[in-house]
């Protein structure tokens, strides 16, 4: 097993930080009512009620933080490679990204007045989450080739 590259470690932290900012921004709008950020409708697609969405987002942050910590240390559960896990996570990441690209295209076709960026905050941050999964999965796939 080779240690994760510094570039990969930084990329994972940057993607996590971006998602954390998204969750913080949405919380500021929902709970504090800040007016200098987009309104709640822009942050949230409504597919999951916010009282369930926020804990889900916090769980994702906790999981991604553990991944980032393991990669920073170069050891831990998420750095150790497992062949089926690596392939599965990469397939999931690409499928997730493809689904969110389709979601964006459908959204733009249904709401042409929103072009190009109206109502896309949730979609964009799904791309961020998918990018994290893909970067993580590519590391594991590369490790399989090293063996």
PDB file of C-alpha atoms in Angstrom:
ATOM      1  CA  UNK A   1       0.000   0.000   0.000  1.00  0.00           C
ATOM      2  CA  UNK A   2       1.347   3.410  -0.937  1.00  0.00           C
ATOM      3  CA  UNK A   3       0.473   6.477   1.079  1.00  0.00           C
ATOM      4  CA  UNK A   4      -2.140   8.824  -0.371  1.00  0.00           C
ATOM      5  CA  UNK A   5      -0.617  11.706  -2.324  1.00  0.00           C
ATOM      6  CA  UNK A   6      -0.609  15.147  -0.715  1.00  0.00           C
ATOM      7  CA  UNK A   7      -2.672  16.407  -3.667  1.00  0.00           C
ATOM      8  CA  UNK A   8      -5.384  13.820  -2.982  1.00  0.00           C
ATOM      9  CA  UNK A   9      -5.409  14.653   0.732  1.00  0.00           C
ATOM     10  CA  UNK A  10      -5.773  18.380  -0.031  1.00  0.00           C
ATOM     11  CA  UNK A  11      -8.495  17.688  -2.617  1.00  0.00           C
ATOM     12  CA  UNK A  12     -10.526  15.635  -0.134  1.00  0.00           C
ATOM     13  CA  UNK A  13     -10.230  18.358   2.540  1.00  0.00           C
ATOM     14  CA  UNK A  14     -11.204  21.092   0.042  1.00  0.00           C
ATOM     15  CA  UNK A  15     -14.286  19.142  -1.083  1.00  0.00           C
ATOM     16  CA  UNK A  16     -15.270  18.502   2.547  1.00  0.00           C
ATOM     17  CA  UNK A  17     -14.727  22.170   3.421  1.00  0.00           C
ATOM     18  CA  UNK A  18     -16.924  23.229   0.497  1.00  0.00           C
ATOM     19  CA  UNK A  19     -19.718  20.943   1.645  1.00  0.00           C
ATOM     20  CA  UNK A  20     -19.365  22.222   5.223  1.00  0.00           C
ATOM     21  CA  UNK A  21     -19.764  25.794   3.935  1.00  0.00           C
ATOM     22  CA  UNK A  22     -22.921  24.743   2.088  1.00  0.00           C
ATOM     23  CA  UNK A  23     -24.423  23.207   5.237  1.00  0.00           C
ATOM     24  CA  UNK A  24     -23.400  26.231   7.311  1.00  0.00           C
ATOM     25  CA  UNK A  25     -24.917  28.617   4.753  1.00  0.00           C
ATOM     26  CA  UNK A  26     -28.184  26.725   4.740  1.00  0.00           C
ATOM     27  CA  UNK A  27     -28.251  26.667   8.554  1.00  0.00           C
ATOM     28  CA  UNK A  28     -27.639  30.425   8.704  1.00  0.00           C
ATOM     29  CA  UNK A  29     -30.578  31.005   6.373  1.00  0.00           C
ATOM     30  CA  UNK A  30     -32.852  28.491   8.138  1.00  0.00           C
ATOM     31  CA  UNK A  31     -32.120  29.367  11.760  1.00  0.00           C
ATOM     32  CA  UNK A  32     -30.659  32.869  11.826  1.00  0.00           C
ATOM     33  CA  UNK A  33     -32.474  34.347   8.840  1.00  0.00           C
ATOM     34  CA  UNK A  34     -29.443  36.007   7.262  1.00  0.00           C
ATOM     35  CA  UNK A  35     -30.488  38.033   4.246  1.00  0.00           C
ATOM     36  CA  UNK A  36     -27.137  38.288   2.453  1.00  0.00           C
ATOM     37  CA  UNK A  37     -27.270  34.612   1.441  1.00  0.00           C
ATOM     38  CA  UNK A  38     -29.732  33.096  -1.062  1.00  0.00           C
ATOM     39  CA  UNK A  39     -33.167  32.257   0.394  1.00  0.00           C
ATOM     40  CA  UNK A  40     -33.962  28.786   1.733  1.00  0.00           C
ATOM     41  CA  UNK A  41     -35.648  27.755  -1.531  1.00  0.00           C
ATOM     42  CA  UNK A  42     -32.319  28.151  -3.324  1.00  0.00           C
ATOM     43  CA  UNK A  43     -30.452  25.904  -0.866  1.00  0.00           C
ATOM     44  CA  UNK A  44     -32.901  23.128  -0.641  1.00  0.00           C
ATOM     45  CA  UNK A  45     -34.787  21.134  -3.250  1.00  0.00           C
ATOM     46  CA  UNK A  46     -37.504  20.001  -0.853  1.00  0.00           C
ATOM     47  CA  UNK A  47     -37.019  16.312  -1.665  1.00  0.00           C
ATOM     48  CA  UNK A  48     -36.308  15.606   2.009  1.00  0.00           C
ATOM     49  CA  UNK A  49     -37.801  17.676   4.850  1.00  0.00           C
ATOM     50  CA  UNK A  50     -35.112  19.884   6.402  1.00  0.00           C
ATOM     51  CA  UNK A  51     -35.445  18.309   9.883  1.00  0.00           C
ATOM     52  CA  UNK A  52     -34.223  15.057   8.255  1.00  0.00           C
ATOM     53  CA  UNK A  53     -31.853  16.655   5.749  1.00  0.00           C
ATOM     54  CA  UNK A  54     -29.697  18.478   8.294  1.00  0.00           C
ATOM     55  CA  UNK A  55     -28.871  15.369  10.391  1.00  0.00           C
ATOM     56  CA  UNK A  56     -28.100  13.519   7.142  1.00  0.00           C
ATOM     57  CA  UNK A  57     -25.724  16.301   6.101  1.00  0.00           C
ATOM     58  CA  UNK A  58     -24.036  16.249   9.521  1.00  0.00           C
ATOM     59  CA  UNK A  59     -23.604  12.484   9.234  1.00  0.00           C
ATOM     60  CA  UNK A  60     -21.983  12.920   5.802  1.00  0.00           C
ATOM     61  CA  UNK A  61     -19.653  15.555   7.276  1.00  0.00           C
ATOM     62  CA  UNK A  62     -18.682  13.180  10.100  1.00  0.00           C
ATOM     63  CA  UNK A  63     -18.008  10.293   7.689  1.00  0.00           C
ATOM     64  CA  UNK A  64     -16.066  12.428   5.201  1.00  0.00           C
ATOM     65  CA  UNK A  65     -14.071  13.929   8.106  1.00  0.00           C
ATOM     66  CA  UNK A  66     -13.021  10.436   9.197  1.00  0.00           C
ATOM     67  CA  UNK A  67     -11.963   9.657   5.629  1.00  0.00           C
ATOM     68  CA  UNK A  68      -9.947  12.894   5.483  1.00  0.00           C
ATOM     69  CA  UNK A  69      -8.284  12.208   8.836  1.00  0.00           C
ATOM     70  CA  UNK A  70      -7.315   8.681   7.785  1.00  0.00           C
ATOM     71  CA  UNK A  71      -5.887   9.984   4.500  1.00  0.00           C
ATOM     72  CA  UNK A  72      -4.010  12.773   6.272  1.00  0.00           C
ATOM     73  CA  UNK A  73      -2.402  10.247   8.640  1.00  0.00           C
ATOM     74  CA  UNK A  74      -1.852   7.733   5.830  1.00  0.00           C
ATOM     75  CA  UNK A  75      -3.378   4.971   7.929  1.00  0.00           C
ATOM     76  CA  UNK A  76      -6.739   3.842   9.190  1.00  0.00           C
ATOM     77  CA  UNK A  77      -9.866   2.083   8.034  1.00  0.00           C
ATOM     78  CA  UNK A  78     -10.481   4.203   4.932  1.00  0.00           C
ATOM     79  CA  UNK A  79      -6.871   4.075   3.663  1.00  0.00           C
ATOM     80  CA  UNK A  80      -6.621   0.261   3.765  1.00  0.00           C
ATOM     81  CA  UNK A  81      -7.658  -1.105   0.404  1.00  0.00           C
ATOM     82  CA  UNK A  82     -10.237  -3.780  -0.129  1.00  0.00           C
ATOM     83  CA  UNK A  83     -10.768  -4.878  -3.767  1.00  0.00           C
ATOM     84  CA  UNK A  84     -14.549  -5.146  -3.812  1.00  0.00           C
ATOM     85  CA  UNK A  85     -14.977  -2.013  -1.708  1.00  0.00           C
ATOM     86  CA  UNK A  86     -12.789   0.052  -4.040  1.00  0.00           C
ATOM     87  CA  UNK A  87     -14.593  -1.045  -7.191  1.00  0.00           C
ATOM     88  CA  UNK A  88     -18.015  -0.625  -5.608  1.00  0.00           C
ATOM     89  CA  UNK A  89     -17.349   2.856  -4.239  1.00  0.00           C
ATOM     90  CA  UNK A  90     -15.998   4.054  -7.595  1.00  0.00           C
ATOM     91  CA  UNK A  91     -19.018   2.649  -9.456  1.00  0.00           C
ATOM     92  CA  UNK A  92     -21.303   4.339  -6.934  1.00  0.00           C
ATOM     93  CA  UNK A  93     -19.454   7.659  -7.310  1.00  0.00           C
ATOM     94  CA  UNK A  94     -19.701   7.709 -11.101  1.00  0.00           C
ATOM     95  CA  UNK A  95     -23.366   6.630 -11.003  1.00  0.00           C
ATOM     96  CA  UNK A  96     -24.136   9.322  -8.419  1.00  0.00           C
ATOM     97  CA  UNK A  97     -22.400  11.998 -10.506  1.00  0.00           C
ATOM     98  CA  UNK A  98     -24.207  10.878 -13.674  1.00  0.00           C
ATOM     99  CA  UNK A  99     -27.561  10.983 -11.868  1.00  0.00           C
ATOM    100  CA  UNK A 100     -26.870  14.529 -10.651  1.00  0.00           C
ATOM    101  CA  UNK A 101     -25.865  15.650 -14.156  1.00  0.00           C
ATOM    102  CA  UNK A 102     -29.164  14.233 -15.446  1.00  0.00           C
ATOM    103  CA  UNK A 103     -30.953  15.997 -12.578  1.00  0.00           C
ATOM    104  CA  UNK A 104     -29.344  19.281 -13.639  1.00  0.00           C
ATOM    105  CA  UNK A 105     -30.373  18.776 -17.275  1.00  0.00           C
ATOM    106  CA  UNK A 106     -33.950  17.898 -16.284  1.00  0.00           C
ATOM    107  CA  UNK A 107     -34.093  20.905 -13.955  1.00  0.00           C
ATOM    108  CA  UNK A 108     -32.890  23.222 -16.713  1.00  0.00           C
ATOM    109  CA  UNK A 109     -35.397  21.799 -19.193  1.00  0.00           C
ATOM    110  CA  UNK A 110     -38.311  22.099 -16.742  1.00  0.00           C
ATOM    111  CA  UNK A 111     -37.317  25.575 -15.511  1.00  0.00           C
ATOM    112  CA  UNK A 112     -35.765  27.401 -18.480  1.00  0.00           C
ATOM    113  CA  UNK A 113     -36.140  30.721 -16.648  1.00  0.00           C
ATOM    114  CA  UNK A 114     -33.612  29.420 -14.092  1.00  0.00           C
ATOM    115  CA  UNK A 115     -30.788  29.012 -16.625  1.00  0.00           C
ATOM    116  CA  UNK A 116     -27.955  28.467 -15.856  1.00  0.00           C
ATOM    117  CA  UNK A 117     -27.607  28.666 -12.144  1.00  0.00           C
ATOM    118  CA  UNK A 118     -31.092  29.169 -10.682  1.00  0.00           C
ATOM    119  CA  UNK A 119     -31.993  26.493  -8.140  1.00  0.00           C
ATOM    120  CA  UNK A 120     -28.717  24.660  -8.614  1.00  0.00           C
ATOM    121  CA  UNK A 121     -27.092  24.945  -5.175  1.00  0.00           C
ATOM    122  CA  UNK A 122     -28.301  21.451  -4.117  1.00  0.00           C
ATOM    123  CA  UNK A 123     -27.281  19.938  -7.458  1.00  0.00           C
ATOM    124  CA  UNK A 124     -23.838  21.562  -7.438  1.00  0.00           C
ATOM    125  CA  UNK A 125     -23.099  20.277  -3.950  1.00  0.00           C
ATOM    126  CA  UNK A 126     -24.174  16.778  -4.937  1.00  0.00           C
ATOM    127  CA  UNK A 127     -21.421  17.102  -7.569  1.00  0.00           C
ATOM    128  CA  UNK A 128     -19.029  18.016  -4.746  1.00  0.00           C
ATOM    129  CA  UNK A 129     -20.068  14.937  -2.752  1.00  0.00           C
ATOM    130  CA  UNK A 130     -19.750  12.734  -5.836  1.00  0.00           C
ATOM    131  CA  UNK A 131     -16.296  14.174  -6.608  1.00  0.00           C
ATOM    132  CA  UNK A 132     -15.191  13.219  -3.082  1.00  0.00           C
ATOM    133  CA  UNK A 133     -16.446   9.656  -3.578  1.00  0.00           C
ATOM    134  CA  UNK A 134     -14.772   9.391  -6.992  1.00  0.00           C
ATOM    135  CA  UNK A 135     -11.425  10.699  -5.701  1.00  0.00           C
ATOM    136  CA  UNK A 136     -11.628   8.259  -2.788  1.00  0.00           C
ATOM    137  CA  UNK A 137     -12.560   5.377  -5.113  1.00  0.00           C
ATOM    138  CA  UNK A 138      -9.789   6.200  -7.601  1.00  0.00           C
ATOM    139  CA  UNK A 139      -7.242   5.987  -4.800  1.00  0.00           C
ATOM    140  CA  UNK A 140      -8.480   2.505  -3.954  1.00  0.00           C
ATOM    141  CA  UNK A 141      -8.501   1.448  -7.610  1.00  0.00           C
ATOM    142  CA  UNK A 142      -4.921   2.688  -8.039  1.00  0.00           C
ATOM    143  CA  UNK A 143      -3.896   0.709  -4.957  1.00  0.00           C
ATOM    144  CA  UNK A 144      -5.253  -2.472  -6.522  1.00  0.00           C
ATOM    145  CA  UNK A 145      -2.922  -1.969  -9.489  1.00  0.00           C
ATOM    146  CA  UNK A 146       0.056  -1.538  -7.120  1.00  0.00           C
ATOM    147  CA  UNK A 147      -0.471  -4.923  -5.509  1.00  0.00           C
TER     148      UNK A 147
END
